[in-house]
PDB file of C-alpha atoms and ligand atoms in Angstrom:
ATOM      1  CA  UNK A  29      -0.156   0.114   0.107  1.00  0.00           C
ATOM      2  CA  UNK A  30       1.436   3.119  -1.416  1.00  0.00           C
ATOM      3  CA  UNK A  31       1.345   6.187   1.437  1.00  0.00           C
ATOM      4  CA  UNK A  32      -0.218   8.977  -0.464  1.00  0.00           C
ATOM      5  CA  UNK A  33       0.274  11.604   2.261  1.00  0.00           C
ATOM      6  CA  UNK A  34       1.766  14.140   0.005  1.00  0.00           C
ATOM      7  CA  UNK A  35      -1.284  14.303  -2.046  1.00  0.00           C
ATOM      8  CA  UNK A  36      -3.986  13.855   0.531  1.00  0.00           C
ATOM      9  CA  UNK A  37      -6.042  16.882   1.449  1.00  0.00           C
ATOM     10  CA  UNK A  38      -8.053  15.230   4.434  1.00  0.00           C
ATOM     11  CA  UNK A  39      -5.334  14.711   6.755  1.00  0.00           C
ATOM     12  CA  UNK A  40      -2.653  17.137   7.963  1.00  0.00           C
ATOM     13  CA  UNK A  41       0.327  15.380   9.076  1.00  0.00           C
ATOM     14  CA  UNK A  42       3.085  18.173   8.611  1.00  0.00           C
ATOM     15  CA  UNK A  43       3.160  21.795   8.293  1.00  0.00           C
ATOM     16  CA  UNK A  44       6.203  23.591   6.745  1.00  0.00           C
ATOM     17  CA  UNK A  45       6.222  27.708   6.645  1.00  0.00           C
ATOM     18  CA  UNK A  46       9.057  29.378   5.045  1.00  0.00           C
ATOM     19  CA  UNK A  47       8.759  33.358   5.691  1.00  0.00           C
ATOM     20  CA  UNK A  48      10.878  36.550   5.609  1.00  0.00           C
ATOM     21  CA  UNK A  49      11.890  39.338   3.573  1.00  0.00           C
ATOM     22  CA  UNK A  50      13.450  39.748   0.462  1.00  0.00           C
ATOM     23  CA  UNK A  51      15.317  42.861  -0.835  1.00  0.00           C
ATOM     24  CA  UNK A  52      15.349  43.865  -4.967  1.00  0.00           C
ATOM     25  CA  UNK A  53      19.054  44.268  -6.591  1.00  0.00           C
ATOM     26  CA  UNK A  54      17.413  45.556  -9.335  1.00  0.00           C
ATOM     27  CA  UNK A  55      14.435  47.207 -10.781  1.00  0.00           C
ATOM     28  CA  UNK A  56      11.259  44.938 -10.252  1.00  0.00           C
ATOM     29  CA  UNK A  57       8.620  45.018 -12.622  1.00  0.00           C
ATOM     30  CA  UNK A  58       4.991  43.069 -11.803  1.00  0.00           C
ATOM     31  CA  UNK A  59       2.431  44.958 -13.982  1.00  0.00           C
ATOM     32  CA  UNK A  60      -1.113  44.995 -13.534  1.00  0.00           C
ATOM     33  CA  UNK A  61      -2.061  43.616 -17.030  1.00  0.00           C
ATOM     34  CA  UNK A  62      -3.708  44.734 -19.913  1.00  0.00           C
ATOM     35  CA  UNK A  63      -7.285  45.939 -18.365  1.00  0.00           C
ATOM     36  CA  UNK A  64      -5.930  47.795 -15.534  1.00  0.00           C
ATOM     37  CA  UNK A  65      -2.478  49.172 -16.785  1.00  0.00           C
ATOM     38  CA  UNK A  66      -4.029  52.797 -17.446  1.00  0.00           C
ATOM     39  CA  UNK A  67      -3.880  55.129 -14.812  1.00  0.00           C
ATOM     40  CA  UNK A  68      -5.783  58.249 -15.693  1.00  0.00           C
ATOM     41  CA  UNK A  69      -4.634  60.282 -12.568  1.00  0.00           C
ATOM     42  CA  UNK A  70      -0.961  60.526 -13.787  1.00  0.00           C
ATOM     43  CA  UNK A  71       1.114  60.450 -16.787  1.00  0.00           C
ATOM     44  CA  UNK A  72       2.476  57.110 -15.865  1.00  0.00           C
ATOM     45  CA  UNK A  73       0.920  55.046 -18.465  1.00  0.00           C
ATOM     46  CA  UNK A  74       1.902  51.312 -17.052  1.00  0.00           C
ATOM     47  CA  UNK A  75       1.718  50.959 -13.367  1.00  0.00           C
ATOM     48  CA  UNK A  76       3.027  48.362 -11.296  1.00  0.00           C
ATOM     49  CA  UNK A  77       0.260  46.119  -9.205  1.00  0.00           C
ATOM     50  CA  UNK A  78      -0.668  47.549  -5.841  1.00  0.00           C
ATOM     51  CA  UNK A  79      -2.969  46.884  -3.226  1.00  0.00           C
ATOM     52  CA  UNK A  80      -5.714  49.331  -2.274  1.00  0.00           C
ATOM     53  CA  UNK A  81      -3.432  51.247  -0.125  1.00  0.00           C
ATOM     54  CA  UNK A  82      -1.000  51.955  -2.956  1.00  0.00           C
ATOM     55  CA  UNK A  83       1.527  49.495  -1.589  1.00  0.00           C
ATOM     56  CA  UNK A  84       3.302  47.208  -4.348  1.00  0.00           C
ATOM     57  CA  UNK A  85       2.488  43.538  -4.132  1.00  0.00           C
ATOM     58  CA  UNK A  86       3.976  40.337  -5.605  1.00  0.00           C
ATOM     59  CA  UNK A  87       0.605  38.132  -5.999  1.00  0.00           C
ATOM     60  CA  UNK A  88       1.007  34.424  -4.518  1.00  0.00           C
ATOM     61  CA  UNK A  89       0.217  33.231  -8.212  1.00  0.00           C
ATOM     62  CA  UNK A  90       3.356  35.058  -9.694  1.00  0.00           C
ATOM     63  CA  UNK A  91       5.615  33.254  -7.059  1.00  0.00           C
ATOM     64  CA  UNK A  92       3.856  30.188  -7.797  1.00  0.00           C
ATOM     65  CA  UNK A  93       4.661  30.545 -11.435  1.00  0.00           C
ATOM     66  CA  UNK A  94       8.224  31.253 -10.850  1.00  0.00           C
ATOM     67  CA  UNK A  95       8.622  28.375  -8.674  1.00  0.00           C
ATOM     68  CA  UNK A  96       6.943  26.052 -10.888  1.00  0.00           C
ATOM     69  CA  UNK A  97       8.947  26.875 -14.127  1.00  0.00           C
ATOM     70  CA  UNK A  98      12.133  27.135 -12.407  1.00  0.00           C
ATOM     71  CA  UNK A  99      11.437  23.827 -10.885  1.00  0.00           C
ATOM     72  CA  UNK A 100      10.616  22.192 -14.263  1.00  0.00           C
ATOM     73  CA  UNK A 101      14.107  23.326 -15.322  1.00  0.00           C
ATOM     74  CA  UNK A 102      15.637  21.765 -12.217  1.00  0.00           C
ATOM     75  CA  UNK A 103      13.776  18.515 -12.594  1.00  0.00           C
ATOM     76  CA  UNK A 104      14.503  18.261 -16.559  1.00  0.00           C
ATOM     77  CA  UNK A 105      18.411  18.575 -15.624  1.00  0.00           C
ATOM     78  CA  UNK A 106      17.917  15.694 -13.272  1.00  0.00           C
ATOM     79  CA  UNK A 107      15.966  13.464 -16.231  1.00  0.00           C
ATOM     80  CA  UNK A 108      13.030  13.701 -14.120  1.00  0.00           C
ATOM     81  CA  UNK A 109       9.622  13.671 -15.945  1.00  0.00           C
ATOM     82  CA  UNK A 110       7.852  16.810 -15.659  1.00  0.00           C
ATOM     83  CA  UNK A 111       5.190  18.873 -17.219  1.00  0.00           C
ATOM     84  CA  UNK A 112       5.042  22.493 -17.805  1.00  0.00           C
ATOM     85  CA  UNK A 113       1.355  22.691 -16.268  1.00  0.00           C
ATOM     86  CA  UNK A 114       0.777  25.284 -19.198  1.00  0.00           C
ATOM     87  CA  UNK A 115      -2.217  24.913 -21.592  1.00  0.00           C
ATOM     88  CA  UNK A 116      -2.817  21.290 -22.021  1.00  0.00           C
ATOM     89  CA  UNK A 117       0.700  20.024 -21.338  1.00  0.00           C
ATOM     90  CA  UNK A 118      -0.453  18.824 -18.021  1.00  0.00           C
ATOM     91  CA  UNK A 119       0.459  15.285 -16.590  1.00  0.00           C
ATOM     92  CA  UNK A 120      -3.179  13.787 -16.403  1.00  0.00           C
ATOM     93  CA  UNK A 121      -3.698  15.067 -20.030  1.00  0.00           C
ATOM     94  CA  UNK A 122      -0.473  13.873 -21.437  1.00  0.00           C
ATOM     95  CA  UNK A 123      -0.890  10.337 -19.844  1.00  0.00           C
ATOM     96  CA  UNK A 124      -4.731  10.457 -21.121  1.00  0.00           C
ATOM     97  CA  UNK A 125      -5.915   9.967 -17.430  1.00  0.00           C
ATOM     98  CA  UNK A 126      -7.902  13.049 -16.975  1.00  0.00           C
ATOM     99  CA  UNK A 127     -11.172  11.540 -17.814  1.00  0.00           C
ATOM    100  CA  UNK A 128     -10.551   8.455 -15.724  1.00  0.00           C
ATOM    101  CA  UNK A 129      -9.389  10.578 -12.737  1.00  0.00           C
ATOM    102  CA  UNK A 130     -12.759  12.741 -13.007  1.00  0.00           C
ATOM    103  CA  UNK A 131     -14.874   9.725 -13.063  1.00  0.00           C
ATOM    104  CA  UNK A 132     -13.135   8.040 -10.376  1.00  0.00           C
ATOM    105  CA  UNK A 133     -13.451  11.063  -8.205  1.00  0.00           C
ATOM    106  CA  UNK A 134     -17.037  10.541  -7.658  1.00  0.00           C
ATOM    107  CA  UNK A 135     -17.079   6.683  -7.437  1.00  0.00           C
ATOM    108  CA  UNK A 136     -13.861   5.207  -5.695  1.00  0.00           C
ATOM    109  CA  UNK A 137     -11.140   8.042  -4.113  1.00  0.00           C
ATOM    110  CA  UNK A 138      -8.914   5.387  -3.641  1.00  0.00           C
ATOM    111  CA  UNK A 139      -8.671   4.771  -7.239  1.00  0.00           C
ATOM    112  CA  UNK A 140      -8.715   8.637  -7.927  1.00  0.00           C
ATOM    113  CA  UNK A 141      -5.842   8.781  -5.402  1.00  0.00           C
ATOM    114  CA  UNK A 142      -3.756   6.190  -7.135  1.00  0.00           C
ATOM    115  CA  UNK A 143      -4.495   7.514 -10.777  1.00  0.00           C
ATOM    116  CA  UNK A 144      -3.175  11.128  -9.365  1.00  0.00           C
ATOM    117  CA  UNK A 145      -0.179   9.607  -7.717  1.00  0.00           C
ATOM    118  CA  UNK A 146       1.081   7.435 -10.583  1.00  0.00           C
ATOM    119  CA  UNK A 147       0.201   9.714 -13.391  1.00  0.00           C
ATOM    120  CA  UNK A 148       1.448  13.195 -12.107  1.00  0.00           C
ATOM    121  CA  UNK A 149       4.835  14.618 -11.759  1.00  0.00           C
ATOM    122  CA  UNK A 150       6.377  16.395  -8.839  1.00  0.00           C
ATOM    123  CA  UNK A 151       5.152  19.449 -10.094  1.00  0.00           C
ATOM    124  CA  UNK A 152       1.501  18.708 -10.492  1.00  0.00           C
ATOM    125  CA  UNK A 153       1.621  17.291  -6.894  1.00  0.00           C
ATOM    126  CA  UNK A 154       3.133  20.334  -5.250  1.00  0.00           C
ATOM    127  CA  UNK A 155       1.863  23.211  -7.238  1.00  0.00           C
ATOM    128  CA  UNK A 156      -1.626  21.636  -8.318  1.00  0.00           C
ATOM    129  CA  UNK A 157      -3.217  20.917 -11.793  1.00  0.00           C
ATOM    130  CA  UNK A 158      -6.591  20.976 -13.314  1.00  0.00           C
ATOM    131  CA  UNK A 159      -9.060  20.747 -10.681  1.00  0.00           C
ATOM    132  CA  UNK A 160      -6.565  19.566  -7.891  1.00  0.00           C
ATOM    133  CA  UNK A 161      -5.084  22.258  -5.434  1.00  0.00           C
ATOM    134  CA  UNK A 162      -1.180  21.710  -4.717  1.00  0.00           C
ATOM    135  CA  UNK A 163       0.446  21.040  -1.696  1.00  0.00           C
ATOM    136  CA  UNK A 164       2.008  24.392  -1.129  1.00  0.00           C
ATOM    137  CA  UNK A 165       0.291  27.789  -0.850  1.00  0.00           C
ATOM    138  CA  UNK A 166       2.276  31.141  -1.610  1.00  0.00           C
ATOM    139  CA  UNK A 167       0.901  34.173  -0.098  1.00  0.00           C
ATOM    140  CA  UNK A 168       0.860  37.782  -1.435  1.00  0.00           C
ATOM    141  CA  UNK A 169       4.262  39.607  -0.963  1.00  0.00           C
ATOM    142  CA  UNK A 170       3.809  43.019   0.141  1.00  0.00           C
ATOM    143  CA  UNK A 171       6.537  45.946   0.079  1.00  0.00           C
ATOM    144  CA  UNK A 172       7.515  46.880   3.568  1.00  0.00           C
ATOM    145  CA  UNK A 173       9.785  49.668   2.497  1.00  0.00           C
ATOM    146  CA  UNK A 174       9.781  50.752  -0.986  1.00  0.00           C
ATOM    147  CA  UNK A 175      10.583  53.503  -3.735  1.00  0.00           C
ATOM    148  CA  UNK A 176       8.738  53.655  -7.080  1.00  0.00           C
ATOM    149  CA  UNK A 177      10.607  54.667 -10.428  1.00  0.00           C
ATOM    150  CA  UNK A 178       9.662  55.232 -14.139  1.00  0.00           C
ATOM    151  CA  UNK A 179      11.683  54.575 -17.057  1.00  0.00           C
ATOM    152  CA  UNK A 180      10.402  55.405 -20.376  1.00  0.00           C
ATOM    153  CA  UNK A 181      10.312  52.523 -22.734  1.00  0.00           C
ATOM    154  CA  UNK A 182       9.322  51.874 -26.233  1.00  0.00           C
ATOM    155  CA  UNK A 183       5.968  50.224 -26.365  1.00  0.00           C
ATOM    156  CA  UNK A 184       5.878  46.639 -27.849  1.00  0.00           C
ATOM    157  CA  UNK A 185       2.399  45.925 -29.487  1.00  0.00           C
ATOM    158  CA  UNK A 186       1.287  42.472 -28.548  1.00  0.00           C
ATOM    159  CA  UNK A 187      -0.933  41.829 -31.474  1.00  0.00           C
ATOM    160  CA  UNK A 188       1.611  43.061 -34.144  1.00  0.00           C
ATOM    161  CA  UNK A 189       4.600  41.705 -32.267  1.00  0.00           C
ATOM    162  CA  UNK A 190       6.521  44.596 -33.166  1.00  0.00           C
ATOM    163  CA  UNK A 191       7.449  48.201 -31.660  1.00  0.00           C
ATOM    164  CA  UNK A 192       4.320  50.375 -32.290  1.00  0.00           C
ATOM    165  CA  UNK A 193       5.854  53.170 -34.504  1.00  0.00           C
ATOM    166  CA  UNK A 194       8.344  54.022 -31.739  1.00  0.00           C
ATOM    167  CA  UNK A 195       5.268  54.773 -29.218  1.00  0.00           C
ATOM    168  CA  UNK A 196       6.803  55.524 -25.937  1.00  0.00           C
ATOM    169  CA  UNK A 197       5.468  54.398 -22.686  1.00  0.00           C
ATOM    170  CA  UNK A 198       6.343  55.346 -19.033  1.00  0.00           C
ATOM    171  CA  UNK A 199       6.958  52.280 -17.224  1.00  0.00           C
ATOM    172  CA  UNK A 200       6.515  52.260 -13.554  1.00  0.00           C
ATOM    173  CA  UNK A 201       8.676  49.883 -11.702  1.00  0.00           C
ATOM    174  CA  UNK A 202       9.655  49.283  -7.759  1.00  0.00           C
ATOM    175  CA  UNK A 203      13.305  50.540  -7.151  1.00  0.00           C
ATOM    176  CA  UNK A 204      16.504  48.447  -6.100  1.00  0.00           C
ATOM    177  CA  UNK A 205      16.713  48.346  -2.314  1.00  0.00           C
ATOM    178  CA  UNK A 206      13.140  48.002  -1.652  1.00  0.00           C
ATOM    179  CA  UNK A 207      11.815  45.191   0.453  1.00  0.00           C
ATOM    180  CA  UNK A 208       8.962  42.797   0.498  1.00  0.00           C
ATOM    181  CA  UNK A 209       7.637  40.146   2.674  1.00  0.00           C
ATOM    182  CA  UNK A 210       7.737  36.406   1.649  1.00  0.00           C
ATOM    183  CA  UNK A 211       5.810  33.580   2.683  1.00  0.00           C
ATOM    184  CA  UNK A 212       4.828  29.981   1.826  1.00  0.00           C
ATOM    185  CA  UNK A 213       2.713  27.275   3.548  1.00  0.00           C
ATOM    186  CA  UNK A 214       3.325  23.667   2.727  1.00  0.00           C
ATOM    187  CA  UNK A 215       1.114  20.843   3.640  1.00  0.00           C
ATOM    188  CA  UNK A 216       2.278  17.362   3.916  1.00  0.00           C
ATOM    189  CA  UNK A 217       5.577  17.784   2.300  1.00  0.00           C
ATOM    190  CA  UNK A 218       8.317  15.017   2.194  1.00  0.00           C
ATOM    191  CA  UNK A 219      11.839  16.193   3.329  1.00  0.00           C
ATOM    192  CA  UNK A 220      12.904  16.022  -0.589  1.00  0.00           C
ATOM    193  CA  UNK A 221      10.310  18.396  -1.531  1.00  0.00           C
ATOM    194  CA  UNK A 222      11.054  20.911   1.208  1.00  0.00           C
ATOM    195  CA  UNK A 223      14.684  20.403  -0.287  1.00  0.00           C
ATOM    196  CA  UNK A 224      13.280  21.017  -3.643  1.00  0.00           C
ATOM    197  CA  UNK A 225      11.392  24.188  -2.799  1.00  0.00           C
ATOM    198  CA  UNK A 226      14.476  25.665  -1.069  1.00  0.00           C
ATOM    199  CA  UNK A 227      16.717  25.054  -4.131  1.00  0.00           C
ATOM    200  CA  UNK A 228      14.182  26.786  -6.058  1.00  0.00           C
ATOM    201  CA  UNK A 229      14.514  29.890  -3.816  1.00  0.00           C
ATOM    202  CA  UNK A 230      18.372  29.531  -3.915  1.00  0.00           C
ATOM    203  CA  UNK A 231      18.333  30.037  -7.250  1.00  0.00           C
ATOM    204  CA  UNK A 232      16.375  33.134  -6.948  1.00  0.00           C
ATOM    205  CA  UNK A 233      18.524  34.403  -4.021  1.00  0.00           C
ATOM    206  CA  UNK A 234      21.905  33.422  -6.410  1.00  0.00           C
ATOM    207  CA  UNK A 235      20.394  35.654  -9.148  1.00  0.00           C
ATOM    208  CA  UNK A 236      19.880  32.755 -11.549  1.00  0.00           C
ATOM    209  CA  UNK A 237      16.204  33.089 -11.622  1.00  0.00           C
ATOM    210  CA  UNK A 238      14.621  36.411 -12.039  1.00  0.00           C
ATOM    211  CA  UNK A 239      11.048  37.452 -11.196  1.00  0.00           C
ATOM    212  CA  UNK A 240       8.550  39.782 -12.685  1.00  0.00           C
ATOM    213  CA  UNK A 241       8.874  41.521 -16.522  1.00  0.00           C
ATOM    214  CA  UNK A 242      11.655  43.094 -18.309  1.00  0.00           C
ATOM    215  CA  UNK A 243      14.185  40.321 -17.364  1.00  0.00           C
ATOM    216  CA  UNK A 244      16.313  41.077 -20.576  1.00  0.00           C
ATOM    217  CA  UNK A 245      16.479  44.603 -19.487  1.00  0.00           C
ATOM    218  CA  UNK A 246      18.110  43.068 -16.087  1.00  0.00           C
ATOM    219  CA  UNK A 247      14.775  43.411 -13.853  1.00  0.00           C
ATOM    220  CA  UNK A 248      13.667  41.187 -11.348  1.00  0.00           C
ATOM    221  CA  UNK A 249      16.873  40.178  -9.504  1.00  0.00           C
ATOM    222  CA  UNK A 250      16.443  39.735  -5.622  1.00  0.00           C
ATOM    223  CA  UNK A 251      17.889  38.631  -2.596  1.00  0.00           C
ATOM    224  CA  UNK A 252      16.438  37.014   0.506  1.00  0.00           C
ATOM    225  CA  UNK A 253      17.213  38.710   3.882  1.00  0.00           C
ATOM    226  CA  UNK A 254      16.239  37.213   7.263  1.00  0.00           C
ATOM    227  CA  UNK A 255      14.316  33.860   6.669  1.00  0.00           C
ATOM    228  CA  UNK A 256      12.709  31.518   9.156  1.00  0.00           C
ATOM    229  CA  UNK A 257      11.758  28.071   8.468  1.00  0.00           C
ATOM    230  CA  UNK A 258       9.010  26.683  10.772  1.00  0.00           C
ATOM    231  CA  UNK A 259       8.466  22.641  10.475  1.00  0.00           C
ATOM    232  CA  UNK A 260       5.716  20.943  12.505  1.00  0.00           C
ATOM    233  CA  UNK A 261       4.625  17.657  12.770  1.00  0.00           C
ATOM    234  CA  UNK A 262       5.718  14.252  11.367  1.00  0.00           C
ATOM    235  CA  UNK A 263       9.271  14.442   9.822  1.00  0.00           C
ATOM    236  CA  UNK A 264       8.949  11.818   7.300  1.00  0.00           C
ATOM    237  CA  UNK A 265       6.236  11.847   4.706  1.00  0.00           C
ATOM    238  CA  UNK A 266       6.002   8.927   2.224  1.00  0.00           C
ATOM    239  CA  UNK A 267       7.702   5.786   1.694  1.00  0.00           C
ATOM    240  CA  UNK A 268       9.770   7.352  -0.829  1.00  0.00           C
ATOM    241  CA  UNK A 269      11.107  10.091   1.609  1.00  0.00           C
ATOM    242  CA  UNK A 270      14.847  10.790   2.674  1.00  0.00           C
ATOM    243  CA  UNK A 271      15.604  11.189   6.248  1.00  0.00           C
ATOM    244  CA  UNK A 272      16.704  14.632   7.603  1.00  0.00           C
ATOM    245  CA  UNK A 273      17.747  15.659  10.858  1.00  0.00           C
ATOM    246  CA  UNK A 274      16.943  19.179  11.345  1.00  0.00           C
ATOM    247  CA  UNK A 275      15.392  21.388  14.257  1.00  0.00           C
ATOM    248  CA  UNK A 276      11.588  22.478  13.823  1.00  0.00           C
ATOM    249  CA  UNK A 277      12.941  26.041  13.229  1.00  0.00           C
ATOM    250  CA  UNK A 278      15.510  27.359  11.330  1.00  0.00           C
ATOM    251  CA  UNK A 279      16.219  30.867  11.401  1.00  0.00           C
ATOM    252  CA  UNK A 280      18.993  32.916   9.647  1.00  0.00           C
ATOM    253  CA  UNK A 281      20.015  35.671   7.113  1.00  0.00           C
ATOM    254  CA  UNK A 282      19.884  34.780   3.575  1.00  0.00           C
ATOM    255  CA  UNK A 283      23.327  32.893   2.779  1.00  0.00           C
ATOM    256  CA  UNK A 284      23.373  31.653   6.579  1.00  0.00           C
ATOM    257  CA  UNK A 285      19.763  30.266   6.241  1.00  0.00           C
ATOM    258  CA  UNK A 286      20.572  28.391   3.067  1.00  0.00           C
ATOM    259  CA  UNK A 287      23.611  26.901   4.688  1.00  0.00           C
ATOM    260  CA  UNK A 288      21.547  25.570   7.612  1.00  0.00           C
ATOM    261  CA  UNK A 289      18.534  24.079   5.315  1.00  0.00           C
ATOM    262  CA  UNK A 290      21.524  22.011   3.247  1.00  0.00           C
ATOM    263  CA  UNK A 291      20.212  18.556   4.711  1.00  0.00           C
ATOM    264  CA  UNK A 292      16.643  19.514   3.220  1.00  0.00           C
ATOM    265  CA  UNK A 293      18.588  20.035  -0.144  1.00  0.00           C
ATOM    266  CA  UNK A 294      20.712  16.931   0.184  1.00  0.00           C
ATOM    267  CA  UNK A 295      17.458  14.858   0.663  1.00  0.00           C
ATOM    268  CA  UNK A 296      16.361  16.541  -2.609  1.00  0.00           C
ATOM    269  CA  UNK A 297      19.355  15.721  -4.345  1.00  0.00           C
ATOM    270  CA  UNK A 298      19.491  12.118  -2.957  1.00  0.00           C
ATOM    271  CA  UNK A 299      15.680  11.371  -3.398  1.00  0.00           C
ATOM    272  CA  UNK A 300      14.592   8.986  -6.435  1.00  0.00           C
ATOM    273  CA  UNK A 301      11.038  10.423  -7.589  1.00  0.00           C
ATOM    274  CA  UNK A 302       8.894   7.281  -8.029  1.00  0.00           C
ATOM    275  CA  UNK A 303       6.189   9.211 -10.281  1.00  0.00           C
ATOM    276  CA  UNK A 304       4.990   9.532 -12.592  1.00  0.00           C
ATOM    277  CA  UNK A 305       4.977   5.862 -13.957  1.00  0.00           C
ATOM    278  CA  UNK A 306       5.513   5.289 -17.581  1.00  0.00           C
TER     279      UNK A 306
HETATM  280 ZN1   ZN B 413       2.659  17.193 -14.074  1.00  0.00          ZN
END
């Protein structure tokens, strides 16, 4: 009998919280999207996403996207089967199990669990997929100390795919040195999965992964400051998990934090991911 705890939502055996602050090393640009981009009250045409009080935010959904796509790159480099989760490229569809899964959900939950376990990758399990929520939830990051700047750029028309006859647009961004909160909560994560998420965070911290828009212009480099990992509950989840000896709470500044959480990263490096089967 396979231990499906990682994908179970009906029990909570472990909760893992990683929280802290991050500091921008370069301008950051999280736009509000096409519809809301025009601010009639200012000459700035293309504003950054802010909450109702005017504080810049990085939505949890953006973090999920960054973590998933970075994780995909890491897993592919290890020859682990993984989907992109974009459009029709998701595991249940790729393995032609989506209809079976949906049918079994109402008839036989144990069967649904088996299908989902066998025919989804680590990213589908951790970040979620069609009609199934993931095991990790990213909270919105809020600026706690920030400055806004603007830069004039050439507008690119998405429909024509070319610079729209040299039209200039004032693009707003959050200035380097600004700080944001950061937090995710994982439920029933095996040690190797905690190590996986920390490996992804390290690529952001090391400047290998950028966040937000205008990456080619050098935007979106961030470093983590003070971080805390709080890990409560069982210390091994699932048959395939790798043992780790680490305290319930690990606190430290950036590089020191990543040094202390190495046992989790080693668990990830040493894990054999037994799914999807094919
Ligand atoms: Zn997948």
